[in-house]
Amino acid sequence: MTPEQAAANAMTGLATIVGAFAESPQTLRRARLLGLSGWAYHVSARAGALGEVRPETVAATIGFIAPEAVIDGWESTAKTSAPMEVATWHLHELCKWGIEQIGGFPRLGRLLELAGRVVDAVDHAALPLFAAWRAMPVPDQAPGARAAVTLHLLHEHRLGVHLVAVRASGLTPLQAIIAGPEGETGAVAFGWQPPYPPAGPIVRRLIWADSVADALAGQAYAALDMTERIELVGLLESLSQRLAR
């Protein structure tokens, strides 16, 4: 398994694990306690690690959510809470969730070791959200908490290199969504308004962008040898299956 293949194979497991946290009742409860809509919480919890920046900066950094939707969510949050405060609370909730949901995972120590080495190897140039989150102090050092944060970082890393690869391919974020498996449904979910571009002419560019994203992400997975890469991908798959039950 090459570093590029490891990055590609890790992607689904990471999305499932991070998605399990995002959809957990305690995460949704935190949004309600802060008086935020689910959308405003999603934007500010993810991008709040950037600190007090303009909403246009947030929209450019996230990329795949329609700028108008990002600005609306960011400004809605700013009326009641500082975005960094929301991100900090989100990190606390992530740690709690990790202790409860990941803490009992067999071979947790090995997962944390391997994933941590990949995170440490990431060159954060052109990855502002990853860099911001990696700089956030982890509030709980329990293995489950640290593992949850580490896997969150790996997922943020993948999202960041995907945006870089999409732009390098000449696609806009909207075009990449339309050319992807969810098509117009995905565009609606990310706040984009019609009319939408036709998917046919741009599918090949998205395939190329995906391969570039694998190569960029794979640079960090090169910190592991082949046996370790296979092991990490297997552990991620096992954990994602456990959380999906």
PDB file of C-alpha atoms in Angstrom:
ATOM      1  CA  MET A   1       0.000   0.000   0.000  1.00  0.00           C
ATOM      2  CA  THR A   2       1.563   3.273  -1.148  1.00  0.00           C
ATOM      3  CA  PRO A   3       1.151   6.499   0.842  1.00  0.00           C
ATOM      4  CA  GLU A   4      -1.337   7.720  -1.774  1.00  0.00           C
ATOM      5  CA  GLN A   5      -3.371   4.528  -1.494  1.00  0.00           C
ATOM      6  CA  ALA A   6      -3.332   4.772   2.294  1.00  0.00           C
ATOM      7  CA  ALA A   7      -4.683   8.322   2.127  1.00  0.00           C
ATOM      8  CA  ALA A   8      -7.406   7.248  -0.290  1.00  0.00           C
ATOM      9  CA  ASN A   9      -8.410   4.215   1.771  1.00  0.00           C
ATOM     10  CA  ALA A  10      -8.415   6.149   5.046  1.00  0.00           C
ATOM     11  CA  MET A  11     -10.811   8.784   3.711  1.00  0.00           C
ATOM     12  CA  THR A  12     -14.087   6.857   4.116  1.00  0.00           C
ATOM     13  CA  GLY A  13     -13.319   5.645   7.625  1.00  0.00           C
ATOM     14  CA  LEU A  14     -12.342   9.128   8.770  1.00  0.00           C
ATOM     15  CA  ALA A  15     -15.522  10.641   7.329  1.00  0.00           C
ATOM     16  CA  THR A  16     -17.636   8.035   9.110  1.00  0.00           C
ATOM     17  CA  ILE A  17     -15.895   8.573  12.449  1.00  0.00           C
ATOM     18  CA  VAL A  18     -16.069  12.363  12.315  1.00  0.00           C
ATOM     19  CA  GLY A  19     -19.648  12.159  11.063  1.00  0.00           C
ATOM     20  CA  ALA A  20     -20.611  10.026  14.064  1.00  0.00           C
ATOM     21  CA  PHE A  21     -19.450  12.800  16.365  1.00  0.00           C
ATOM     22  CA  ALA A  22     -21.121  15.558  14.330  1.00  0.00           C
ATOM     23  CA  GLU A  23     -24.465  13.744  14.448  1.00  0.00           C
ATOM     24  CA  SER A  24     -24.302  12.693  18.094  1.00  0.00           C
ATOM     25  CA  PRO A  25     -27.017  14.048  20.433  1.00  0.00           C
ATOM     26  CA  GLN A  26     -24.496  15.785  22.682  1.00  0.00           C
ATOM     27  CA  THR A  27     -23.059  17.745  19.749  1.00  0.00           C
ATOM     28  CA  LEU A  28     -26.497  18.869  18.616  1.00  0.00           C
ATOM     29  CA  ARG A  29     -27.380  19.719  22.234  1.00  0.00           C
ATOM     30  CA  ARG A  30     -24.360  22.004  22.451  1.00  0.00           C
ATOM     31  CA  ALA A  31     -25.655  24.007  19.485  1.00  0.00           C
ATOM     32  CA  ARG A  32     -29.010  24.472  21.232  1.00  0.00           C
ATOM     33  CA  LEU A  33     -27.368  25.491  24.517  1.00  0.00           C
ATOM     34  CA  LEU A  34     -25.414  28.163  22.683  1.00  0.00           C
ATOM     35  CA  GLY A  35     -28.607  29.396  21.030  1.00  0.00           C
ATOM     36  CA  LEU A  36     -27.344  28.597  17.537  1.00  0.00           C
ATOM     37  CA  SER A  37     -28.994  26.938  14.587  1.00  0.00           C
ATOM     38  CA  GLY A  38     -27.390  23.722  13.421  1.00  0.00           C
ATOM     39  CA  TRP A  39     -25.987  25.535  10.403  1.00  0.00           C
ATOM     40  CA  ALA A  40     -24.494  28.420  12.376  1.00  0.00           C
ATOM     41  CA  TYR A  41     -22.961  25.961  14.824  1.00  0.00           C
ATOM     42  CA  HIS A  42     -21.452  23.880  12.011  1.00  0.00           C
ATOM     43  CA  VAL A  43     -19.760  26.893  10.429  1.00  0.00           C
ATOM     44  CA  SER A  44     -18.514  28.490  13.655  1.00  0.00           C
ATOM     45  CA  ALA A  45     -17.500  25.237  15.342  1.00  0.00           C
ATOM     46  CA  ARG A  46     -15.331  24.278  12.400  1.00  0.00           C
ATOM     47  CA  ALA A  47     -13.919  27.677  11.437  1.00  0.00           C
ATOM     48  CA  GLY A  48     -13.885  29.262  14.879  1.00  0.00           C
ATOM     49  CA  ALA A  49     -10.366  27.914  15.360  1.00  0.00           C
ATOM     50  CA  LEU A  50      -9.276  30.685  12.967  1.00  0.00           C
ATOM     51  CA  GLY A  51     -10.216  33.277  15.574  1.00  0.00           C
ATOM     52  CA  GLU A  52     -11.767  36.669  14.873  1.00  0.00           C
ATOM     53  CA  VAL A  53     -11.605  36.854  11.095  1.00  0.00           C
ATOM     54  CA  ARG A  54     -13.951  38.298   8.496  1.00  0.00           C
ATOM     55  CA  PRO A  55     -16.734  36.021   7.236  1.00  0.00           C
ATOM     56  CA  GLU A  56     -15.370  36.262   3.707  1.00  0.00           C
ATOM     57  CA  THR A  57     -12.125  34.750   4.983  1.00  0.00           C
ATOM     58  CA  VAL A  58     -14.087  31.892   6.527  1.00  0.00           C
ATOM     59  CA  ALA A  59     -15.950  31.283   3.267  1.00  0.00           C
ATOM     60  CA  ALA A  60     -12.691  31.170   1.327  1.00  0.00           C
ATOM     61  CA  THR A  61     -11.112  28.801   3.843  1.00  0.00           C
ATOM     62  CA  ILE A  62     -14.008  26.335   3.973  1.00  0.00           C
ATOM     63  CA  GLY A  63     -14.497  26.505   0.226  1.00  0.00           C
ATOM     64  CA  PHE A  64     -17.237  23.964  -0.423  1.00  0.00           C
ATOM     65  CA  ILE A  65     -20.059  25.694   1.462  1.00  0.00           C
ATOM     66  CA  ALA A  66     -21.714  28.516  -0.469  1.00  0.00           C
ATOM     67  CA  PRO A  67     -20.204  31.850   0.625  1.00  0.00           C
ATOM     68  CA  GLU A  68     -23.616  33.349   1.426  1.00  0.00           C
ATOM     69  CA  ALA A  69     -24.417  30.432   3.709  1.00  0.00           C
ATOM     70  CA  VAL A  70     -21.059  30.675   5.474  1.00  0.00           C
ATOM     71  CA  ILE A  71     -21.405  34.417   6.004  1.00  0.00           C
ATOM     72  CA  ASP A  72     -24.933  33.995   7.353  1.00  0.00           C
ATOM     73  CA  GLY A  73     -23.846  31.296   9.809  1.00  0.00           C
ATOM     74  CA  TRP A  74     -20.748  33.186  10.932  1.00  0.00           C
ATOM     75  CA  GLU A  75     -22.582  36.463  11.476  1.00  0.00           C
ATOM     76  CA  SER A  76     -25.432  34.694  13.296  1.00  0.00           C
ATOM     77  CA  THR A  77     -22.919  33.197  15.710  1.00  0.00           C
ATOM     78  CA  ALA A  78     -21.169  36.522  16.266  1.00  0.00           C
ATOM     79  CA  LYS A  79     -24.393  38.026  17.617  1.00  0.00           C
ATOM     80  CA  THR A  80     -24.276  35.765  20.684  1.00  0.00           C
ATOM     81  CA  SER A  81     -20.863  34.084  20.916  1.00  0.00           C
ATOM     82  CA  ALA A  82     -17.274  34.550  19.822  1.00  0.00           C
ATOM     83  CA  PRO A  83     -16.495  31.947  17.113  1.00  0.00           C
ATOM     84  CA  MET A  84     -13.344  30.886  18.980  1.00  0.00           C
ATOM     85  CA  GLU A  85     -15.485  30.202  22.036  1.00  0.00           C
ATOM     86  CA  VAL A  86     -17.727  27.950  19.950  1.00  0.00           C
ATOM     87  CA  ALA A  87     -14.703  26.111  18.552  1.00  0.00           C
ATOM     88  CA  THR A  88     -13.315  25.658  22.061  1.00  0.00           C
ATOM     89  CA  TRP A  89     -16.605  24.222  23.302  1.00  0.00           C
ATOM     90  CA  HIS A  90     -16.687  21.990  20.227  1.00  0.00           C
ATOM     91  CA  LEU A  91     -13.234  20.680  21.086  1.00  0.00           C
ATOM     92  CA  HIS A  92     -14.338  19.940  24.651  1.00  0.00           C
ATOM     93  CA  GLU A  93     -17.364  18.036  23.345  1.00  0.00           C
ATOM     94  CA  LEU A  94     -15.138  16.140  20.915  1.00  0.00           C
ATOM     95  CA  CYS A  95     -12.923  15.031  23.799  1.00  0.00           C
ATOM     96  CA  LYS A  96     -15.907  13.914  25.869  1.00  0.00           C
ATOM     97  CA  TRP A  97     -17.318  12.004  22.919  1.00  0.00           C
ATOM     98  CA  GLY A  98     -13.943  10.395  22.271  1.00  0.00           C
ATOM     99  CA  ILE A  99     -13.672   9.147  25.848  1.00  0.00           C
ATOM    100  CA  GLU A 100     -17.189   7.705  25.728  1.00  0.00           C
ATOM    101  CA  GLN A 101     -17.253   6.299  22.206  1.00  0.00           C
ATOM    102  CA  ILE A 102     -13.615   5.550  21.363  1.00  0.00           C
ATOM    103  CA  GLY A 103     -12.089   5.000  24.796  1.00  0.00           C
ATOM    104  CA  GLY A 104     -12.977   1.302  24.795  1.00  0.00           C
ATOM    105  CA  PHE A 105     -11.747   0.589  21.284  1.00  0.00           C
ATOM    106  CA  PRO A 106      -9.275  -2.326  21.231  1.00  0.00           C
ATOM    107  CA  ARG A 107      -5.764  -1.268  20.214  1.00  0.00           C
ATOM    108  CA  LEU A 108      -6.615   2.374  20.838  1.00  0.00           C
ATOM    109  CA  GLY A 109      -3.019   3.085  21.778  1.00  0.00           C
ATOM    110  CA  ARG A 110      -1.759   1.784  18.459  1.00  0.00           C
ATOM    111  CA  LEU A 111      -4.359   3.794  16.524  1.00  0.00           C
ATOM    112  CA  LEU A 112      -3.340   6.921  18.401  1.00  0.00           C
ATOM    113  CA  GLU A 113       0.342   6.283  17.762  1.00  0.00           C
ATOM    114  CA  LEU A 114       0.010   5.706  14.012  1.00  0.00           C
ATOM    115  CA  ALA A 115      -2.523   8.457  13.354  1.00  0.00           C
ATOM    116  CA  GLY A 116      -0.511  10.864  15.492  1.00  0.00           C
ATOM    117  CA  ARG A 117       2.622  10.292  13.437  1.00  0.00           C
ATOM    118  CA  VAL A 118       0.695  11.118  10.267  1.00  0.00           C
ATOM    119  CA  VAL A 119      -0.717  14.306  11.805  1.00  0.00           C
ATOM    120  CA  ASP A 120       2.750  15.371  12.978  1.00  0.00           C
ATOM    121  CA  ALA A 121       4.108  14.841   9.451  1.00  0.00           C
ATOM    122  CA  VAL A 122       1.592  17.150   7.745  1.00  0.00           C
ATOM    123  CA  ASP A 123       3.034  20.229   6.070  1.00  0.00           C
ATOM    124  CA  HIS A 124       0.305  22.759   6.835  1.00  0.00           C
ATOM    125  CA  ALA A 125       1.133  25.186   3.999  1.00  0.00           C
ATOM    126  CA  ALA A 126      -2.144  26.165   2.236  1.00  0.00           C
ATOM    127  CA  LEU A 127      -4.127  24.308   4.950  1.00  0.00           C
ATOM    128  CA  PRO A 128      -5.225  27.109   7.309  1.00  0.00           C
ATOM    129  CA  LEU A 129      -8.030  25.211   9.051  1.00  0.00           C
ATOM    130  CA  PHE A 130      -5.841  22.192   9.696  1.00  0.00           C
ATOM    131  CA  ALA A 131      -3.079  24.445  11.031  1.00  0.00           C
ATOM    132  CA  ALA A 132      -5.517  26.317  13.267  1.00  0.00           C
ATOM    133  CA  TRP A 133      -6.944  23.124  14.734  1.00  0.00           C
ATOM    134  CA  ARG A 134      -3.551  21.513  15.243  1.00  0.00           C
ATOM    135  CA  ALA A 135      -2.532  24.578  17.251  1.00  0.00           C
ATOM    136  CA  MET A 136      -5.553  24.294  19.572  1.00  0.00           C
ATOM    137  CA  PRO A 137      -4.574  22.891  23.002  1.00  0.00           C
ATOM    138  CA  VAL A 138      -6.213  19.518  23.674  1.00  0.00           C
ATOM    139  CA  PRO A 139      -8.142  19.978  26.954  1.00  0.00           C
ATOM    140  CA  ASP A 140      -8.165  16.306  27.979  1.00  0.00           C
ATOM    141  CA  GLN A 141      -5.222  13.925  27.671  1.00  0.00           C
ATOM    142  CA  ALA A 142      -7.226  10.706  28.086  1.00  0.00           C
ATOM    143  CA  PRO A 143      -6.438   8.315  25.193  1.00  0.00           C
ATOM    144  CA  GLY A 144      -9.995   8.410  23.837  1.00  0.00           C
ATOM    145  CA  ALA A 145     -10.002  12.206  23.826  1.00  0.00           C
ATOM    146  CA  ARG A 146      -6.618  12.455  22.148  1.00  0.00           C
ATOM    147  CA  ALA A 147      -7.641   9.879  19.542  1.00  0.00           C
ATOM    148  CA  ALA A 148     -10.831  11.778  18.695  1.00  0.00           C
ATOM    149  CA  VAL A 149      -8.888  15.012  18.217  1.00  0.00           C
ATOM    150  CA  THR A 150      -6.214  13.278  16.146  1.00  0.00           C
ATOM    151  CA  LEU A 151      -8.774  11.703  13.831  1.00  0.00           C
ATOM    152  CA  HIS A 152     -10.549  15.048  13.524  1.00  0.00           C
ATOM    153  CA  LEU A 153      -7.227  16.545  12.420  1.00  0.00           C
ATOM    154  CA  LEU A 154      -6.691  13.802   9.839  1.00  0.00           C
ATOM    155  CA  HIS A 155     -10.166  14.466   8.445  1.00  0.00           C
ATOM    156  CA  GLU A 156      -9.556  18.225   8.358  1.00  0.00           C
ATOM    157  CA  HIS A 157      -6.291  17.540   6.571  1.00  0.00           C
ATOM    158  CA  ARG A 158      -8.121  15.558   3.885  1.00  0.00           C
ATOM    159  CA  LEU A 159     -10.750  18.269   3.419  1.00  0.00           C
ATOM    160  CA  GLY A 160      -8.032  20.871   3.049  1.00  0.00           C
ATOM    161  CA  VAL A 161      -5.965  19.052   0.426  1.00  0.00           C
ATOM    162  CA  HIS A 162      -9.155  18.223  -1.482  1.00  0.00           C
ATOM    163  CA  LEU A 163      -9.974  21.925  -1.779  1.00  0.00           C
ATOM    164  CA  VAL A 164      -6.431  22.675  -2.956  1.00  0.00           C
ATOM    165  CA  ALA A 165      -6.620  19.870  -5.540  1.00  0.00           C
ATOM    166  CA  VAL A 166     -10.037  20.987  -6.816  1.00  0.00           C
ATOM    167  CA  ARG A 167      -8.824  24.519  -7.398  1.00  0.00           C
ATOM    168  CA  ALA A 168      -5.633  23.229  -9.052  1.00  0.00           C
ATOM    169  CA  SER A 169      -7.791  21.229 -11.474  1.00  0.00           C
ATOM    170  CA  GLY A 170      -9.518  24.401 -12.617  1.00  0.00           C
ATOM    171  CA  LEU A 171     -12.830  23.504 -10.975  1.00  0.00           C
ATOM    172  CA  THR A 172     -14.788  25.723  -8.647  1.00  0.00           C
ATOM    173  CA  PRO A 173     -16.026  24.166  -5.405  1.00  0.00           C
ATOM    174  CA  LEU A 174     -19.577  24.144  -6.803  1.00  0.00           C
ATOM    175  CA  GLN A 175     -18.454  22.372  -9.965  1.00  0.00           C
ATOM    176  CA  ALA A 176     -16.671  19.743  -7.871  1.00  0.00           C
ATOM    177  CA  ILE A 177     -19.829  19.092  -5.859  1.00  0.00           C
ATOM    178  CA  ILE A 178     -21.978  18.838  -8.991  1.00  0.00           C
ATOM    179  CA  ALA A 179     -19.515  16.422 -10.609  1.00  0.00           C
ATOM    180  CA  GLY A 180     -19.406  14.286  -7.463  1.00  0.00           C
ATOM    181  CA  PRO A 181     -21.674  11.425  -6.404  1.00  0.00           C
ATOM    182  CA  GLU A 182     -24.273  13.639  -4.687  1.00  0.00           C
ATOM    183  CA  GLY A 183     -24.608  16.105  -7.560  1.00  0.00           C
ATOM    184  CA  GLU A 184     -27.313  18.721  -7.152  1.00  0.00           C
ATOM    185  CA  THR A 185     -28.466  17.191  -3.868  1.00  0.00           C
ATOM    186  CA  GLY A 186     -25.017  17.887  -2.458  1.00  0.00           C
ATOM    187  CA  ALA A 187     -25.078  21.425  -3.816  1.00  0.00           C
ATOM    188  CA  VAL A 188     -28.368  22.127  -2.055  1.00  0.00           C
ATOM    189  CA  ALA A 189     -27.036  20.617   1.187  1.00  0.00           C
ATOM    190  CA  PHE A 190     -24.041  22.975   1.057  1.00  0.00           C
ATOM    191  CA  GLY A 191     -26.196  26.029   0.484  1.00  0.00           C
ATOM    192  CA  TRP A 192     -25.624  26.601  -3.236  1.00  0.00           C
ATOM    193  CA  GLN A 193     -28.501  28.006  -5.267  1.00  0.00           C
ATOM    194  CA  PRO A 194     -29.404  27.021  -8.849  1.00  0.00           C
ATOM    195  CA  PRO A 195     -28.789  27.235 -11.733  1.00  0.00           C
ATOM    196  CA  TYR A 196     -26.107  24.557 -11.540  1.00  0.00           C
ATOM    197  CA  PRO A 197     -23.425  23.761 -14.127  1.00  0.00           C
ATOM    198  CA  PRO A 198     -23.770  20.531 -16.155  1.00  0.00           C
ATOM    199  CA  ALA A 199     -21.798  17.640 -14.645  1.00  0.00           C
ATOM    200  CA  GLY A 200     -20.778  15.796 -17.808  1.00  0.00           C
ATOM    201  CA  PRO A 201     -17.915  18.014 -19.016  1.00  0.00           C
ATOM    202  CA  ILE A 202     -16.242  18.278 -15.600  1.00  0.00           C
ATOM    203  CA  VAL A 203     -16.302  14.720 -14.233  1.00  0.00           C
ATOM    204  CA  ARG A 204     -12.848  13.929 -15.632  1.00  0.00           C
ATOM    205  CA  ARG A 205     -11.393  16.993 -13.951  1.00  0.00           C
ATOM    206  CA  LEU A 206     -12.811  15.863 -10.619  1.00  0.00           C
ATOM    207  CA  ILE A 207     -11.255  12.419 -11.061  1.00  0.00           C
ATOM    208  CA  TRP A 208      -7.908  14.122 -11.657  1.00  0.00           C
ATOM    209  CA  ALA A 209      -8.450  16.352  -8.604  1.00  0.00           C
ATOM    210  CA  ASP A 210      -9.172  13.297  -6.445  1.00  0.00           C
ATOM    211  CA  SER A 211      -5.893  11.707  -7.532  1.00  0.00           C
ATOM    212  CA  VAL A 212      -4.021  14.916  -6.721  1.00  0.00           C
ATOM    213  CA  ALA A 213      -5.692  15.041  -3.310  1.00  0.00           C
ATOM    214  CA  ASP A 214      -4.563  11.454  -2.658  1.00  0.00           C
ATOM    215  CA  ALA A 215      -1.007  12.415  -3.591  1.00  0.00           C
ATOM    216  CA  LEU A 216      -1.027  15.517  -1.382  1.00  0.00           C
ATOM    217  CA  ALA A 217      -2.525  13.688   1.582  1.00  0.00           C
ATOM    218  CA  GLY A 218      -0.207  10.767   0.986  1.00  0.00           C
ATOM    219  CA  GLN A 219       2.839  12.899   1.712  1.00  0.00           C
ATOM    220  CA  ALA A 220       1.993  12.702   5.420  1.00  0.00           C
ATOM    221  CA  TYR A 221       1.196   8.983   5.306  1.00  0.00           C
ATOM    222  CA  ALA A 222       4.730   8.430   4.036  1.00  0.00           C
ATOM    223  CA  ALA A 223       5.750   8.868   7.690  1.00  0.00           C
ATOM    224  CA  LEU A 224       4.592   5.248   8.137  1.00  0.00           C
ATOM    225  CA  ASP A 225       6.072   2.212   6.448  1.00  0.00           C
ATOM    226  CA  MET A 226       3.879   0.006   4.264  1.00  0.00           C
ATOM    227  CA  THR A 227       2.941  -2.411   7.051  1.00  0.00           C
ATOM    228  CA  GLU A 228       1.995   0.476   9.340  1.00  0.00           C
ATOM    229  CA  ARG A 229      -0.106   2.116   6.631  1.00  0.00           C
ATOM    230  CA  ILE A 230      -2.062  -1.099   6.127  1.00  0.00           C
ATOM    231  CA  GLU A 231      -2.491  -1.396   9.878  1.00  0.00           C
ATOM    232  CA  LEU A 232      -3.750   2.187  10.255  1.00  0.00           C
ATOM    233  CA  VAL A 233      -6.295   1.827   7.459  1.00  0.00           C
ATOM    234  CA  GLY A 234      -7.529  -1.398   9.046  1.00  0.00           C
ATOM    235  CA  LEU A 235      -7.887   0.227  12.452  1.00  0.00           C
ATOM    236  CA  LEU A 236      -9.845   3.133  10.970  1.00  0.00           C
ATOM    237  CA  GLU A 237     -12.164   0.721   9.189  1.00  0.00           C
ATOM    238  CA  SER A 238     -12.711  -1.286  12.376  1.00  0.00           C
ATOM    239  CA  LEU A 239     -13.470   1.821  14.405  1.00  0.00           C
ATOM    240  CA  SER A 240     -15.856   3.223  11.787  1.00  0.00           C
ATOM    241  CA  GLN A 241     -17.747  -0.084  11.697  1.00  0.00           C
ATOM    242  CA  ARG A 242     -17.952  -0.118  15.493  1.00  0.00           C
ATOM    243  CA  LEU A 243     -19.419   3.406  15.561  1.00  0.00           C
ATOM    244  CA  ALA A 244     -21.888   2.623  12.766  1.00  0.00           C
ATOM    245  CA  ARG A 245     -23.575  -0.180  14.757  1.00  0.00           C
TER     246      ARG A 245
END
